[in-house]
mmCIF file of C-alpha atoms and ligand atoms in Angstrom:
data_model
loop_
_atom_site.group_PDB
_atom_site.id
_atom_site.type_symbol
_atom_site.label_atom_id
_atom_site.label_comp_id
_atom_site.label_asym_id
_atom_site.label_seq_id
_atom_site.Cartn_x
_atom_site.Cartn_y
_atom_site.Cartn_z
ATOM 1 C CA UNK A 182 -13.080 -20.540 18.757
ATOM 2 C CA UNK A 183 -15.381 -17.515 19.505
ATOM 3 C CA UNK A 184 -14.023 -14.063 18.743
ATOM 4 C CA UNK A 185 -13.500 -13.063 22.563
ATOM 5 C CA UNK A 186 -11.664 -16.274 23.142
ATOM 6 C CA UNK A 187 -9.552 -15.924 20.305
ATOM 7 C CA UNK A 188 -8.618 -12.360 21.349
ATOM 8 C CA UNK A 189 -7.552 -13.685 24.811
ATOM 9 C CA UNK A 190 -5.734 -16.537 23.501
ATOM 10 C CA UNK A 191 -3.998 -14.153 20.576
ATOM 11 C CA UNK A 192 -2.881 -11.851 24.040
ATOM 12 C CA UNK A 193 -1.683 -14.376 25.776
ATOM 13 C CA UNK A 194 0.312 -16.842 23.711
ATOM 14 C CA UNK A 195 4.099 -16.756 24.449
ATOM 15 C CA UNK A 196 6.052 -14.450 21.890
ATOM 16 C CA UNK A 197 8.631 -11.908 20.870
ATOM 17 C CA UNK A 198 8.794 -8.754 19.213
ATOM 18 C CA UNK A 199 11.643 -8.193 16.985
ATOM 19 C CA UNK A 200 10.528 -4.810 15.052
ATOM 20 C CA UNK A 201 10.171 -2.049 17.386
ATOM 21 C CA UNK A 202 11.631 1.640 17.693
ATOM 22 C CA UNK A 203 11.602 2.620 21.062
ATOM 23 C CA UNK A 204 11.274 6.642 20.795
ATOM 24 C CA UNK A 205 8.353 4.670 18.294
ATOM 25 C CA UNK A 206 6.724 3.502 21.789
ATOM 26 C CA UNK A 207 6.612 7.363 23.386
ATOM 27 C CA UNK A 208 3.079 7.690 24.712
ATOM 28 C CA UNK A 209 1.686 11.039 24.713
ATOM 29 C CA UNK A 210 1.428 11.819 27.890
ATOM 30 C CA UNK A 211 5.049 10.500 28.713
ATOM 31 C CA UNK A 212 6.041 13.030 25.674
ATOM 32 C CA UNK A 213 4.192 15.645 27.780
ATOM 33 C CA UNK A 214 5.803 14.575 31.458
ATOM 34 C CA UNK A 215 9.635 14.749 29.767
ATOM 35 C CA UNK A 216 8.998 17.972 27.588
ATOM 36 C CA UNK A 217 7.984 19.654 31.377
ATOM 37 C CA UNK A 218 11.231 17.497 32.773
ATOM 38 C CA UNK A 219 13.391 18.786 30.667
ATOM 39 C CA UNK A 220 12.039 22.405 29.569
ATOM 40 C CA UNK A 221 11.616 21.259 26.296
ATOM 41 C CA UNK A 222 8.819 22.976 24.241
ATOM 42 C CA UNK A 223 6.409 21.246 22.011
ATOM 43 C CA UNK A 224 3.999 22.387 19.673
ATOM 44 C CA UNK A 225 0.857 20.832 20.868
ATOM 45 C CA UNK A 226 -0.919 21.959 24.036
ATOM 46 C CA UNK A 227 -1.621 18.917 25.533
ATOM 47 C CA UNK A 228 -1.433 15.015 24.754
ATOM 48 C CA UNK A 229 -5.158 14.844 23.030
ATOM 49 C CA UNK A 230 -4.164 17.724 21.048
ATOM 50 C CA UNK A 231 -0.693 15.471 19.981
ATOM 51 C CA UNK A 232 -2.834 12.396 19.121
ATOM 52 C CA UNK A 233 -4.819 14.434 16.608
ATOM 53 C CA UNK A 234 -2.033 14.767 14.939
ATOM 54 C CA UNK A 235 -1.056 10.892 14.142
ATOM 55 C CA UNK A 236 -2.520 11.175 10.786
ATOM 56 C CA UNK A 237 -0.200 10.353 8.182
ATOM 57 C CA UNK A 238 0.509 10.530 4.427
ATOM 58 C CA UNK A 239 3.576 8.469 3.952
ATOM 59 C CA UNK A 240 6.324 7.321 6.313
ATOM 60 C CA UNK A 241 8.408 11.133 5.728
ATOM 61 C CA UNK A 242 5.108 12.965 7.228
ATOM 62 C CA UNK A 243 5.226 10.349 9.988
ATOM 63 C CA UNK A 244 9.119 10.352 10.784
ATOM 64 C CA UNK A 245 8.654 13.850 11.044
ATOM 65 C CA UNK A 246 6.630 13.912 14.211
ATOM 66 C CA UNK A 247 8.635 11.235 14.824
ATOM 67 C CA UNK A 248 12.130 13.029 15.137
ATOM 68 C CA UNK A 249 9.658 15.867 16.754
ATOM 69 C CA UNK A 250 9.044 13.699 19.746
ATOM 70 C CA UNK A 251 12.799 12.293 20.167
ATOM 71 C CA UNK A 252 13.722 16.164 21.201
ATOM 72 C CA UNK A 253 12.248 15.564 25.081
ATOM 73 C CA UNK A 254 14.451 12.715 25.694
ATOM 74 C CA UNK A 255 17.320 14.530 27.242
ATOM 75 C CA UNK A 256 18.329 12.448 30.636
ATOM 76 C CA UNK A 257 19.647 9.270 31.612
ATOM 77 C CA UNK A 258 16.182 8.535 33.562
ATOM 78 C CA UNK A 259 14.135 9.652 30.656
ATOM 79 C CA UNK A 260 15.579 6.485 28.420
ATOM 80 C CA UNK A 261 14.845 4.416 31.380
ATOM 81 C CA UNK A 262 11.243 5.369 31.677
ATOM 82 C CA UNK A 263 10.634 5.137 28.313
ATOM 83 C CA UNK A 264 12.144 1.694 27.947
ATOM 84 C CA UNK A 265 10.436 0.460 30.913
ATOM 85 C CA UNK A 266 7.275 2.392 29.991
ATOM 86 C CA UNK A 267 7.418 -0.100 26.878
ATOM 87 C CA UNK A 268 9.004 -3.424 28.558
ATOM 88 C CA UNK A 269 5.627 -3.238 30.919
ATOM 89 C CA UNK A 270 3.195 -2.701 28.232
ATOM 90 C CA UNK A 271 5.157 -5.315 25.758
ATOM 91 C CA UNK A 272 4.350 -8.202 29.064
ATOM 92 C CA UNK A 273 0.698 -7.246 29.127
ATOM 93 C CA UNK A 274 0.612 -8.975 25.727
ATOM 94 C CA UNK A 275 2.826 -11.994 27.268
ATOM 95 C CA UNK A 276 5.749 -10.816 25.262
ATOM 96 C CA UNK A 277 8.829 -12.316 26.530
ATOM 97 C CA UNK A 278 11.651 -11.172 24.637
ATOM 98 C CA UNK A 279 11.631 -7.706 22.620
ATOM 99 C CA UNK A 280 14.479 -6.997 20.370
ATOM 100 C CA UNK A 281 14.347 -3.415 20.155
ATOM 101 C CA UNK A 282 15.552 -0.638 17.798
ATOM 102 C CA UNK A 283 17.195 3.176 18.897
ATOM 103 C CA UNK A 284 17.876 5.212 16.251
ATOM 104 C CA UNK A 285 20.875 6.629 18.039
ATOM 105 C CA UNK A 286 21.747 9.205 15.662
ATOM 106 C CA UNK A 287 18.393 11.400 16.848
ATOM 107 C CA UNK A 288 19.765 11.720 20.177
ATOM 108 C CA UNK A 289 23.497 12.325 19.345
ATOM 109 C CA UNK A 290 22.747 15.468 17.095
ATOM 110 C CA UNK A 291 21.166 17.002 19.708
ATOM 111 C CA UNK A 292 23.556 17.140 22.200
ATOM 112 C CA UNK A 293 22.906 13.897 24.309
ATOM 113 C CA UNK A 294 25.729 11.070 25.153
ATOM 114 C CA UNK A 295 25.652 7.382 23.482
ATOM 115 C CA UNK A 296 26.380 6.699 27.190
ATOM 116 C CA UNK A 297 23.348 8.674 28.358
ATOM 117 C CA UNK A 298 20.965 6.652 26.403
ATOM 118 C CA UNK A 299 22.820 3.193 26.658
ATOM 119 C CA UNK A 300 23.071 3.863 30.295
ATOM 120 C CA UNK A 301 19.042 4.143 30.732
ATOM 121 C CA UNK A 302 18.415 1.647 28.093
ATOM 122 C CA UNK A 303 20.339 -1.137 29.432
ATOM 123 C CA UNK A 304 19.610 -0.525 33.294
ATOM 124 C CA UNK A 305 15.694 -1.210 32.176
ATOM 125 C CA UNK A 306 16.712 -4.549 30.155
ATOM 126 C CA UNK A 307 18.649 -5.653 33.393
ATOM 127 C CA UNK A 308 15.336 -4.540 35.220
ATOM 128 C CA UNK A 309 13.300 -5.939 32.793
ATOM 129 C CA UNK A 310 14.671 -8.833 32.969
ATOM 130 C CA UNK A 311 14.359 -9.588 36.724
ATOM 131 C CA UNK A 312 11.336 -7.398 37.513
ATOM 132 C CA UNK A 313 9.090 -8.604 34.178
ATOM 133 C CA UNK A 314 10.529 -11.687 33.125
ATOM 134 C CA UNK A 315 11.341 -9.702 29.675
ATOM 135 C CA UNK A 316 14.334 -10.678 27.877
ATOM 136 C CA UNK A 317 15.815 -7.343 25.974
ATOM 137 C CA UNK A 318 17.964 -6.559 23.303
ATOM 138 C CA UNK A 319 18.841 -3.661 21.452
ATOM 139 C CA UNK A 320 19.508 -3.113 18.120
ATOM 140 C CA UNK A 321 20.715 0.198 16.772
ATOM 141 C CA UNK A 322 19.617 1.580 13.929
ATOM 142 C CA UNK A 323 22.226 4.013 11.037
ATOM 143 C CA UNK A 324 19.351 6.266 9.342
ATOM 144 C CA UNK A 325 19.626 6.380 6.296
ATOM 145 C CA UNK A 326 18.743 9.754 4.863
ATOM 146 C CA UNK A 327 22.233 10.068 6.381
ATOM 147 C CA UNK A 328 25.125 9.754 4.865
ATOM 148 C CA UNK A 329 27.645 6.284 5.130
ATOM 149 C CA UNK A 330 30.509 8.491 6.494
ATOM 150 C CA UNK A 331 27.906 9.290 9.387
ATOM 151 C CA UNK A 332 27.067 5.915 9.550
ATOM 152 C CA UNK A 333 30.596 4.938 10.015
ATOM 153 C CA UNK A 334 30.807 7.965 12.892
ATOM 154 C CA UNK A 335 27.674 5.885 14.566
ATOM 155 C CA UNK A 336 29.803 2.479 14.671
ATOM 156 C CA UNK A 337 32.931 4.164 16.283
ATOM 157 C CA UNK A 338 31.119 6.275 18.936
ATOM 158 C CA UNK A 339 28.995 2.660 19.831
ATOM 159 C CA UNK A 340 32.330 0.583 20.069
ATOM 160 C CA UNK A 341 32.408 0.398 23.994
ATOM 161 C CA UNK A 342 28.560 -1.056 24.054
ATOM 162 C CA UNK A 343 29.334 -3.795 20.590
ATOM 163 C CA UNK A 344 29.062 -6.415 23.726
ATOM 164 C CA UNK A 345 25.373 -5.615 24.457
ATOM 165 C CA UNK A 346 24.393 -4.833 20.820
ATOM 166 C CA UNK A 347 22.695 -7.848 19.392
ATOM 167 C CA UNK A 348 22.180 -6.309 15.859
ATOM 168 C CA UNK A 349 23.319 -3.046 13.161
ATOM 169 C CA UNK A 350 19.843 -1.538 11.313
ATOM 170 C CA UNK A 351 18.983 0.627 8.817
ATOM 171 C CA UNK A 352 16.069 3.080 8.902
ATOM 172 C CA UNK A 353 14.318 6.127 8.228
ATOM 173 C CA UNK A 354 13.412 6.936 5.007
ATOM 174 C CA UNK A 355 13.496 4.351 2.468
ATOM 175 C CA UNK A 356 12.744 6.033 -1.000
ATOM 176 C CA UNK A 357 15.843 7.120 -2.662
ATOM 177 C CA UNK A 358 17.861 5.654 0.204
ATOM 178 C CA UNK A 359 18.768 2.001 -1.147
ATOM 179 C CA UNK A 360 20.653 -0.263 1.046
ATOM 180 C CA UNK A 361 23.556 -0.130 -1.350
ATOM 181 C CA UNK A 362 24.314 3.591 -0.432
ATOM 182 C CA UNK A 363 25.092 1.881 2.781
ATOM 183 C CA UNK A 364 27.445 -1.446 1.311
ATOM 184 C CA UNK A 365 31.134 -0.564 2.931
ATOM 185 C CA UNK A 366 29.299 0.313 6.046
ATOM 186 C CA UNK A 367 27.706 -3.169 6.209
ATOM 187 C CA UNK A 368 30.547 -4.866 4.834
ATOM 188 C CA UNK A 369 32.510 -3.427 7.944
ATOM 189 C CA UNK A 370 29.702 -4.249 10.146
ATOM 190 C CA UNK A 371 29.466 -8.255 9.080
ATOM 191 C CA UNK A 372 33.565 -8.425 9.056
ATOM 192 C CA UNK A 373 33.550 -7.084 12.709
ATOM 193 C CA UNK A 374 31.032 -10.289 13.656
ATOM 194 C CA UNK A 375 28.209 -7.985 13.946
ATOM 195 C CA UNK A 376 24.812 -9.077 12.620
ATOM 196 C CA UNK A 377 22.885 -6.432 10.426
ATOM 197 C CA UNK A 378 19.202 -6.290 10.092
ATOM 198 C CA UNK A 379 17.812 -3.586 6.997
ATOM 199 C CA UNK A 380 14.627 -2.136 6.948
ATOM 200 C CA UNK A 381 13.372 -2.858 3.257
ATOM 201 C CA UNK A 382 10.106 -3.181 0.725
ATOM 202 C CA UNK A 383 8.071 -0.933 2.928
ATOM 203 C CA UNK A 384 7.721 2.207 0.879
ATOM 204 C CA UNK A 385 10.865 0.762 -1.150
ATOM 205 C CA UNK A 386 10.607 -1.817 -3.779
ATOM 206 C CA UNK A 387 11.799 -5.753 -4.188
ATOM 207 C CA UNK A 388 15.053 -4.302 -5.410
ATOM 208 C CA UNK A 389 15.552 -3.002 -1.992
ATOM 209 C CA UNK A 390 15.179 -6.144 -0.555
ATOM 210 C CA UNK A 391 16.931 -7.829 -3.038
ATOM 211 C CA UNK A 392 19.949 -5.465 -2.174
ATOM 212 C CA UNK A 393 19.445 -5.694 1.759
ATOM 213 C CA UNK A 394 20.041 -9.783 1.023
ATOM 214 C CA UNK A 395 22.767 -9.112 -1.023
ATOM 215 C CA UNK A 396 24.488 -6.847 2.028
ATOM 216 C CA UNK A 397 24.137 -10.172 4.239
ATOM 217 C CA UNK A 398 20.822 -8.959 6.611
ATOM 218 C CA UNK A 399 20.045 -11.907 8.471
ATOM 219 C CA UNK A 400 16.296 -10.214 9.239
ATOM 220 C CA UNK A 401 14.497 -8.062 6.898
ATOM 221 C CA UNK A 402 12.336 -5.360 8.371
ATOM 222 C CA UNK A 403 9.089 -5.159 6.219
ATOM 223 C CA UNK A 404 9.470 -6.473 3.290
ATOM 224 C CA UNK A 405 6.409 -6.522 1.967
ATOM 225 C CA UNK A 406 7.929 -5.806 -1.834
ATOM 226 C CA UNK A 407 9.118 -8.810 -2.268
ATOM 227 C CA UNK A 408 6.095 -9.953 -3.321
ATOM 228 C CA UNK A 409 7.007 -8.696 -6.407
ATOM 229 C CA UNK A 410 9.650 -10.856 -7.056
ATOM 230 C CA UNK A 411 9.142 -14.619 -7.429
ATOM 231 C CA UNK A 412 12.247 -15.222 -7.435
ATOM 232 C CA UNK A 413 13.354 -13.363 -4.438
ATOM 233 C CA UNK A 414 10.499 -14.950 -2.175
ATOM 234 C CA UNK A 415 12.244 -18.129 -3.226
ATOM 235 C CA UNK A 416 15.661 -16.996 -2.256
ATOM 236 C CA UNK A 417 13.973 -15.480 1.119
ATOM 237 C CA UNK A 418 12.195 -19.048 1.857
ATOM 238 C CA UNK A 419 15.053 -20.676 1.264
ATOM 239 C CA UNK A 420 17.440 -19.477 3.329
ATOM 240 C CA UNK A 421 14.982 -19.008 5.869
ATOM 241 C CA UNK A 422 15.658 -15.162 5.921
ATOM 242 C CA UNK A 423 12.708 -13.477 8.349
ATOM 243 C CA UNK A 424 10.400 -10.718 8.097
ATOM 244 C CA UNK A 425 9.390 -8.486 10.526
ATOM 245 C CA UNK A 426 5.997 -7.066 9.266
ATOM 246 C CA UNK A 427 4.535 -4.668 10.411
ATOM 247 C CA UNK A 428 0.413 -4.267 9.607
ATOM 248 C CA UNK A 429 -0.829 -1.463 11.315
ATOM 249 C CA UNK A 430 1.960 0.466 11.252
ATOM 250 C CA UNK A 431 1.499 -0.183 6.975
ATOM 251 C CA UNK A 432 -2.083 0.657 7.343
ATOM 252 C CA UNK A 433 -1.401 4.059 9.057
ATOM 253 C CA UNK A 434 1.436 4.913 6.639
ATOM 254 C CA UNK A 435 -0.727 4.049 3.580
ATOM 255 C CA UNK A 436 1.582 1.261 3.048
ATOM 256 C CA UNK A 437 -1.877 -0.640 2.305
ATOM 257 C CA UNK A 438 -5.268 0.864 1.500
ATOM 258 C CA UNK A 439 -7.358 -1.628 3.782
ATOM 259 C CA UNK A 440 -5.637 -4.626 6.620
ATOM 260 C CA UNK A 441 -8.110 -6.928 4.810
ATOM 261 C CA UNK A 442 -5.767 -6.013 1.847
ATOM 262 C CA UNK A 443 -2.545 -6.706 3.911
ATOM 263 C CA UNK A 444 -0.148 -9.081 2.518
ATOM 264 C CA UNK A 445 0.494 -11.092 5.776
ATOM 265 C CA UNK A 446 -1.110 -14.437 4.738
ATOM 266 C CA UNK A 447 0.059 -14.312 1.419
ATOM 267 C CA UNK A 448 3.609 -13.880 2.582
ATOM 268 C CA UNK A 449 2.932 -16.328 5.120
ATOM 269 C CA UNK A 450 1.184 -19.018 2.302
ATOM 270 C CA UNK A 451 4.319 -18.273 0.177
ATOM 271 C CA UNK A 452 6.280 -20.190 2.686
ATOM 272 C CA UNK A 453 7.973 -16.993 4.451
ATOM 273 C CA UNK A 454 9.437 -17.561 7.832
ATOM 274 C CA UNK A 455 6.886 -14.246 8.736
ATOM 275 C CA UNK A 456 6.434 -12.287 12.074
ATOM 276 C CA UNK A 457 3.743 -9.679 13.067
ATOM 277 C CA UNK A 458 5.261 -6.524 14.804
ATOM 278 C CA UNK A 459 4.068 -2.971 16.234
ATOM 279 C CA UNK A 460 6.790 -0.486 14.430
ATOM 280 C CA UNK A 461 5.892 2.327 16.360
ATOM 281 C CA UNK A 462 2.638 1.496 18.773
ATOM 282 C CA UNK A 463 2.434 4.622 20.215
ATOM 283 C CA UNK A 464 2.033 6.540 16.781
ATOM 284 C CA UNK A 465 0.153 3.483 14.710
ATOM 285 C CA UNK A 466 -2.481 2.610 17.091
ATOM 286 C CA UNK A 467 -1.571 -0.449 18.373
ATOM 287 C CA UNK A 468 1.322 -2.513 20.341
ATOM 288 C CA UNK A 469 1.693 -6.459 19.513
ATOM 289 C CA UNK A 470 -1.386 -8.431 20.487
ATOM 290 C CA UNK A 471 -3.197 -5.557 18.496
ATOM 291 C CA UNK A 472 -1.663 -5.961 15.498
ATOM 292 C CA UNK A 473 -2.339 -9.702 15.542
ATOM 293 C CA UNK A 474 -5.734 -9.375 16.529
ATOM 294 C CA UNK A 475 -6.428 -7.108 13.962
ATOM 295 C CA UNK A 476 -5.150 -9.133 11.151
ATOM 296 C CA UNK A 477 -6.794 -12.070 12.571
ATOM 297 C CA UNK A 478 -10.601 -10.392 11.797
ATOM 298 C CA UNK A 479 -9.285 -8.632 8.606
ATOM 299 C CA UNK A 480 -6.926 -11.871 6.983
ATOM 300 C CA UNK A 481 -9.518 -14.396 9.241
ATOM 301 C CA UNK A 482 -6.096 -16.120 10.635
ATOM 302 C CA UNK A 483 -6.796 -19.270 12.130
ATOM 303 C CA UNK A 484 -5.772 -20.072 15.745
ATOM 304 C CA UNK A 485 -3.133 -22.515 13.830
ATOM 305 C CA UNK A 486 -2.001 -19.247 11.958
ATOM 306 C CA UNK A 487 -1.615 -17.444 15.367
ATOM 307 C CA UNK A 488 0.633 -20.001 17.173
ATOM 308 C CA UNK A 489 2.375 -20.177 13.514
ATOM 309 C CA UNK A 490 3.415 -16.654 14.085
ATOM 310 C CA UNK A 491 4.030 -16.757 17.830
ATOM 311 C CA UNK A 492 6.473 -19.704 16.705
ATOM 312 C CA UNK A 493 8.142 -17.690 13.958
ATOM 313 C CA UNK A 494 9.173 -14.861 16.375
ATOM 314 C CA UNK A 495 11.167 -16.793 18.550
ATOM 315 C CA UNK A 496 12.421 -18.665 15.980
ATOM 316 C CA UNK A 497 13.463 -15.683 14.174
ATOM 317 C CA UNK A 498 15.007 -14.252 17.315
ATOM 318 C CA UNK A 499 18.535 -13.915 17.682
ATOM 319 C CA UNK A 500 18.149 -15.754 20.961
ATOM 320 C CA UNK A 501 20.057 -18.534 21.914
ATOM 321 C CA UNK A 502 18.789 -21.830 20.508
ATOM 322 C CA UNK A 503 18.663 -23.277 24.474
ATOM 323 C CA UNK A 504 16.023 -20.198 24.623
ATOM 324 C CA UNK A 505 14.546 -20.662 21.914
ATOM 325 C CA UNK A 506 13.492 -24.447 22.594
ATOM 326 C CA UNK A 507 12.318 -23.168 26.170
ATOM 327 C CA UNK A 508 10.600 -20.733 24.342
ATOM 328 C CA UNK A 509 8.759 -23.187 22.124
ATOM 329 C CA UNK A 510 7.717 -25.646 24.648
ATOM 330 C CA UNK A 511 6.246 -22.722 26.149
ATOM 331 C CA UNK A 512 3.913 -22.177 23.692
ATOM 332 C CA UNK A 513 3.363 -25.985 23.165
ATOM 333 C CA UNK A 514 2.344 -26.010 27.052
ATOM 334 C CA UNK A 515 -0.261 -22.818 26.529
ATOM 335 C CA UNK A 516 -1.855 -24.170 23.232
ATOM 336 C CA UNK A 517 -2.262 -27.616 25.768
ATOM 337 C CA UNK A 518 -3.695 -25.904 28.165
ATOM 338 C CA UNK A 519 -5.725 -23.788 25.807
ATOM 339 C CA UNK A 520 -7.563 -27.138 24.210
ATOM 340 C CA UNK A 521 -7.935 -28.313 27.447
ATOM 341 C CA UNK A 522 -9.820 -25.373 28.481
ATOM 342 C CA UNK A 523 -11.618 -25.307 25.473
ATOM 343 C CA UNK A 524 -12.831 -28.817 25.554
HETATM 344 N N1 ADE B 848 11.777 4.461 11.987
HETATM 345 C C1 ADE B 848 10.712 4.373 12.793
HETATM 346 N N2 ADE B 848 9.690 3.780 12.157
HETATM 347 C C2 ADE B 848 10.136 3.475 10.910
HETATM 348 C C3 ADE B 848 9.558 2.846 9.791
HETATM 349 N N3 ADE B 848 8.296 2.414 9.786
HETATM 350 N N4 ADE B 848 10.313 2.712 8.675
HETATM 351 C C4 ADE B 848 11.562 3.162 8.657
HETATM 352 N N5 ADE B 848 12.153 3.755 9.687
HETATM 353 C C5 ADE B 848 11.446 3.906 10.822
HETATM 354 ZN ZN1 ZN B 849 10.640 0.029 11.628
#
C-alpha cells in the first residue's frame, strides 16, 4: 500500500484507546483559556512559550509539568471542555470507545470536589456518546508516590460514582513505587467487584509487572519490562493479560532511545495480546493514529499488523462482548471496503 494510503487507512480503521490521562490531553492553549478562567497563574507567557517546555528527562521531569498544568482545572465546565476537547479529537482518528484515566487525587488536594470533576466528566461521555458516537469510560487512577492509606481515602470519597467507574489504576511515578506498596488497597478493590488496571515496566522493571499480575490487574499499562522475563511473557500470553503501550509517549520520556528501537513488534511477535496508545498526546506529540503511524515507518508494521492492533483494542476493552463483536465486524467491513478500493 503506498505510504499516504496507509496513513489514511491507519486514521481511519475502527478502534479504541484504553491508555489515556485526560489532564494528559490539556492542549496549550486550553491550559492558557482556563488559567485566564479561573485566575490561575502559570509560569509561561503564552502557549508557544509552554510547548518549549515539553522536553523531558524521565517520566518525574515530565509529571512535573504535568501536575503544573492540572492547577487550572478548577470548574465543573472546565472538566467538560477538556473531556470533550479530547472525545472530538480522539473521533478524528475514528476512535470509538476511549477508556480514559483521571488521576483524581491532583484535583482533590487542591481544593476541588470528586463531584466537580465527575460531574463534567460524565456529562461529556453522555455527550459524547450521542453527539460523537464515542463510547466513554473512566478509569481512576491512586498515584502512587502516595501513600496506600491515601489510596484507601481515594476509594471512599469515589463510592457514590463505583457505578460509572469501569476500572481502579495506579500511576505516577513508578521507580521505588512497586505495586506491592499498594496490595491491601487492591485486594479491597478486586473483593468489592472492581477491576484494577496497574501501570507497570515503563521506567519500572519485569518485577513490577510480575507484581501488578500477582495483585490481579486485568490490563497492564506499559509493560514494556517484561521483556525481560521469559517466563512472565508466557504467563502474560497465556492468560491473555493486555498491554497498553504507549510509543511516543516512551520515546519522549527516554523510555527508548529511537521508535525504530521500540519494542512494539517484538511484544507483539511474542504472542502479546498488544495495543498502541497516546499516554498523554498533548505533552508527547501525538494522539492515537500518530502513534500508530509512527511505529508503522519506524517498526515497518504491515497493514495486517495495523488491523491486528485495531482488533486487540477492542478486544482488550472492558466493553461488553455484544460491543465488542459489533466492534469487530466493523473493522472487518472497513478492511472490505479498503481492498475493494484498493483493487
Ligand atoms: N500519569 C500520566 N502519564 C503517566 C505515565 N506515562 N506513567 C505513569 N503515570 C502517568
Ligand atoms: Zn499512563
Amino acid at each position: 500500500m503506498p505510504r499516504i494510503d496507509l496513513e489514511n487507512f491507519i486514521t481511519g480503521i475502527p478502534k479504541a484507546e484504553l491508555h489515556m490521562h485526560l489532564e494528559g490531553s490539556i492542549e496549550a492553549e486550553l491550559m492558557f483559556e482556563l488559567a485566564r478562567r479561573n485566575s490561575v497563574a502559570l509560569q509561561w507567557d503564552t502557549p508557544e512559550a509552554l510547548r518549549a517546555a515539553y522536553h523531558f528527562q524521565d517520566l518525574q521531569s515530565f509529571l512535573e509539568i504535568f501536575w503544573a498544568g492540572c492547577a487550572v482545572l478548577r470548574q465543573e465546565q472546565d472538566f467538560y471542555d477538556l473531556t470533550m476537547a479530547y472525545l472530538r479529537r480522539a473521533r478524528q482518528d475514528n476512535v470509538r470507545r476511549a477508556e480514559l484515566f483521571l488521576g483524581l487525587q491532583s484535583f482533590t488536594l487542591n481544593g476541588v470536589s470528586v463531584k466537580t470533576v465527575m460531574d463534567g466528566v460524565l456529562r461529556a461521555f453522555d455527550d459524547a456518546a450521542r453527539e460523537l458516537g464515542v463510547s466513554a469510560a473512566l478509569m481512576v487512577i491512586a498515584q502512587r508516590h502516595r501513600s496506600e492509606e491515601a489510596a484507601f481515602a481515594l476509594l471512599d470519597a469515589i463510592e457514590p460514582w463505583l457505578p460509572r467507574i469501569a476500572a481502579i489504576g495506579l500511576g505516577g511515578p513508578e521507580l521505588g513505587n512497586p505495586p506491592s506498596k499498594f496490595a491491601e488497597f487492591f485486594r479491597t478493590c478486586k473483593q468489592r467487584g472492581l477491576r484494577v488496571v496497574i501501570h507497570a515496566g515503563e521506567e519500572g522493571s519485569a518485577a513490577y509487572v510480575r507484581e501488578a499480575l500477582q495483585l490481579g490487574a486485568v490490563r497492564i499499562d506499559h509493560g514494556n519490562a517484561c521483556l525481560d522475563d521469559p517466563d512472565l511473557v508466557q504467563e502474560l500470553a497465556t492468560q491473555g493479560v493486555p498491554l497498553t503501550v504507549c510509543p511516543l509517549s516512551n520515546l519522549k520520556l527516554r523510555v527508548v532511545a529511537d521508535l525504530d528501537r521500540h519494542p512494539l513488534k517484538r511484544l507483539m511477535d511474542a504472542g502479546l495480546m498488544v495495543t498502541v496508545n497516546s499516554d498523554d498526546p498533548s505533552y508527547f506529540g501525538g494522539y492515537i493514529a500518530e502513534n500508530l503511524v509512527e511505529c508503522q515507518r519506524a517498526l515497518d508494521l504491515s497493514p495486517a499488523d495495523i488491523i491486528t492492533l485495531a482488533r486487540n483494542s477492542f478486544i482488550a476493552s472492558f466493553m461488553s462482548a455484544h460491543e465488542k463483536a459489533a466492534a469487530l465486524e466493523e473493522i472487518d467491513r472497513y478492511v472490505q471496503e479498503h481492498a475493494r478500493g484498493a483493487g
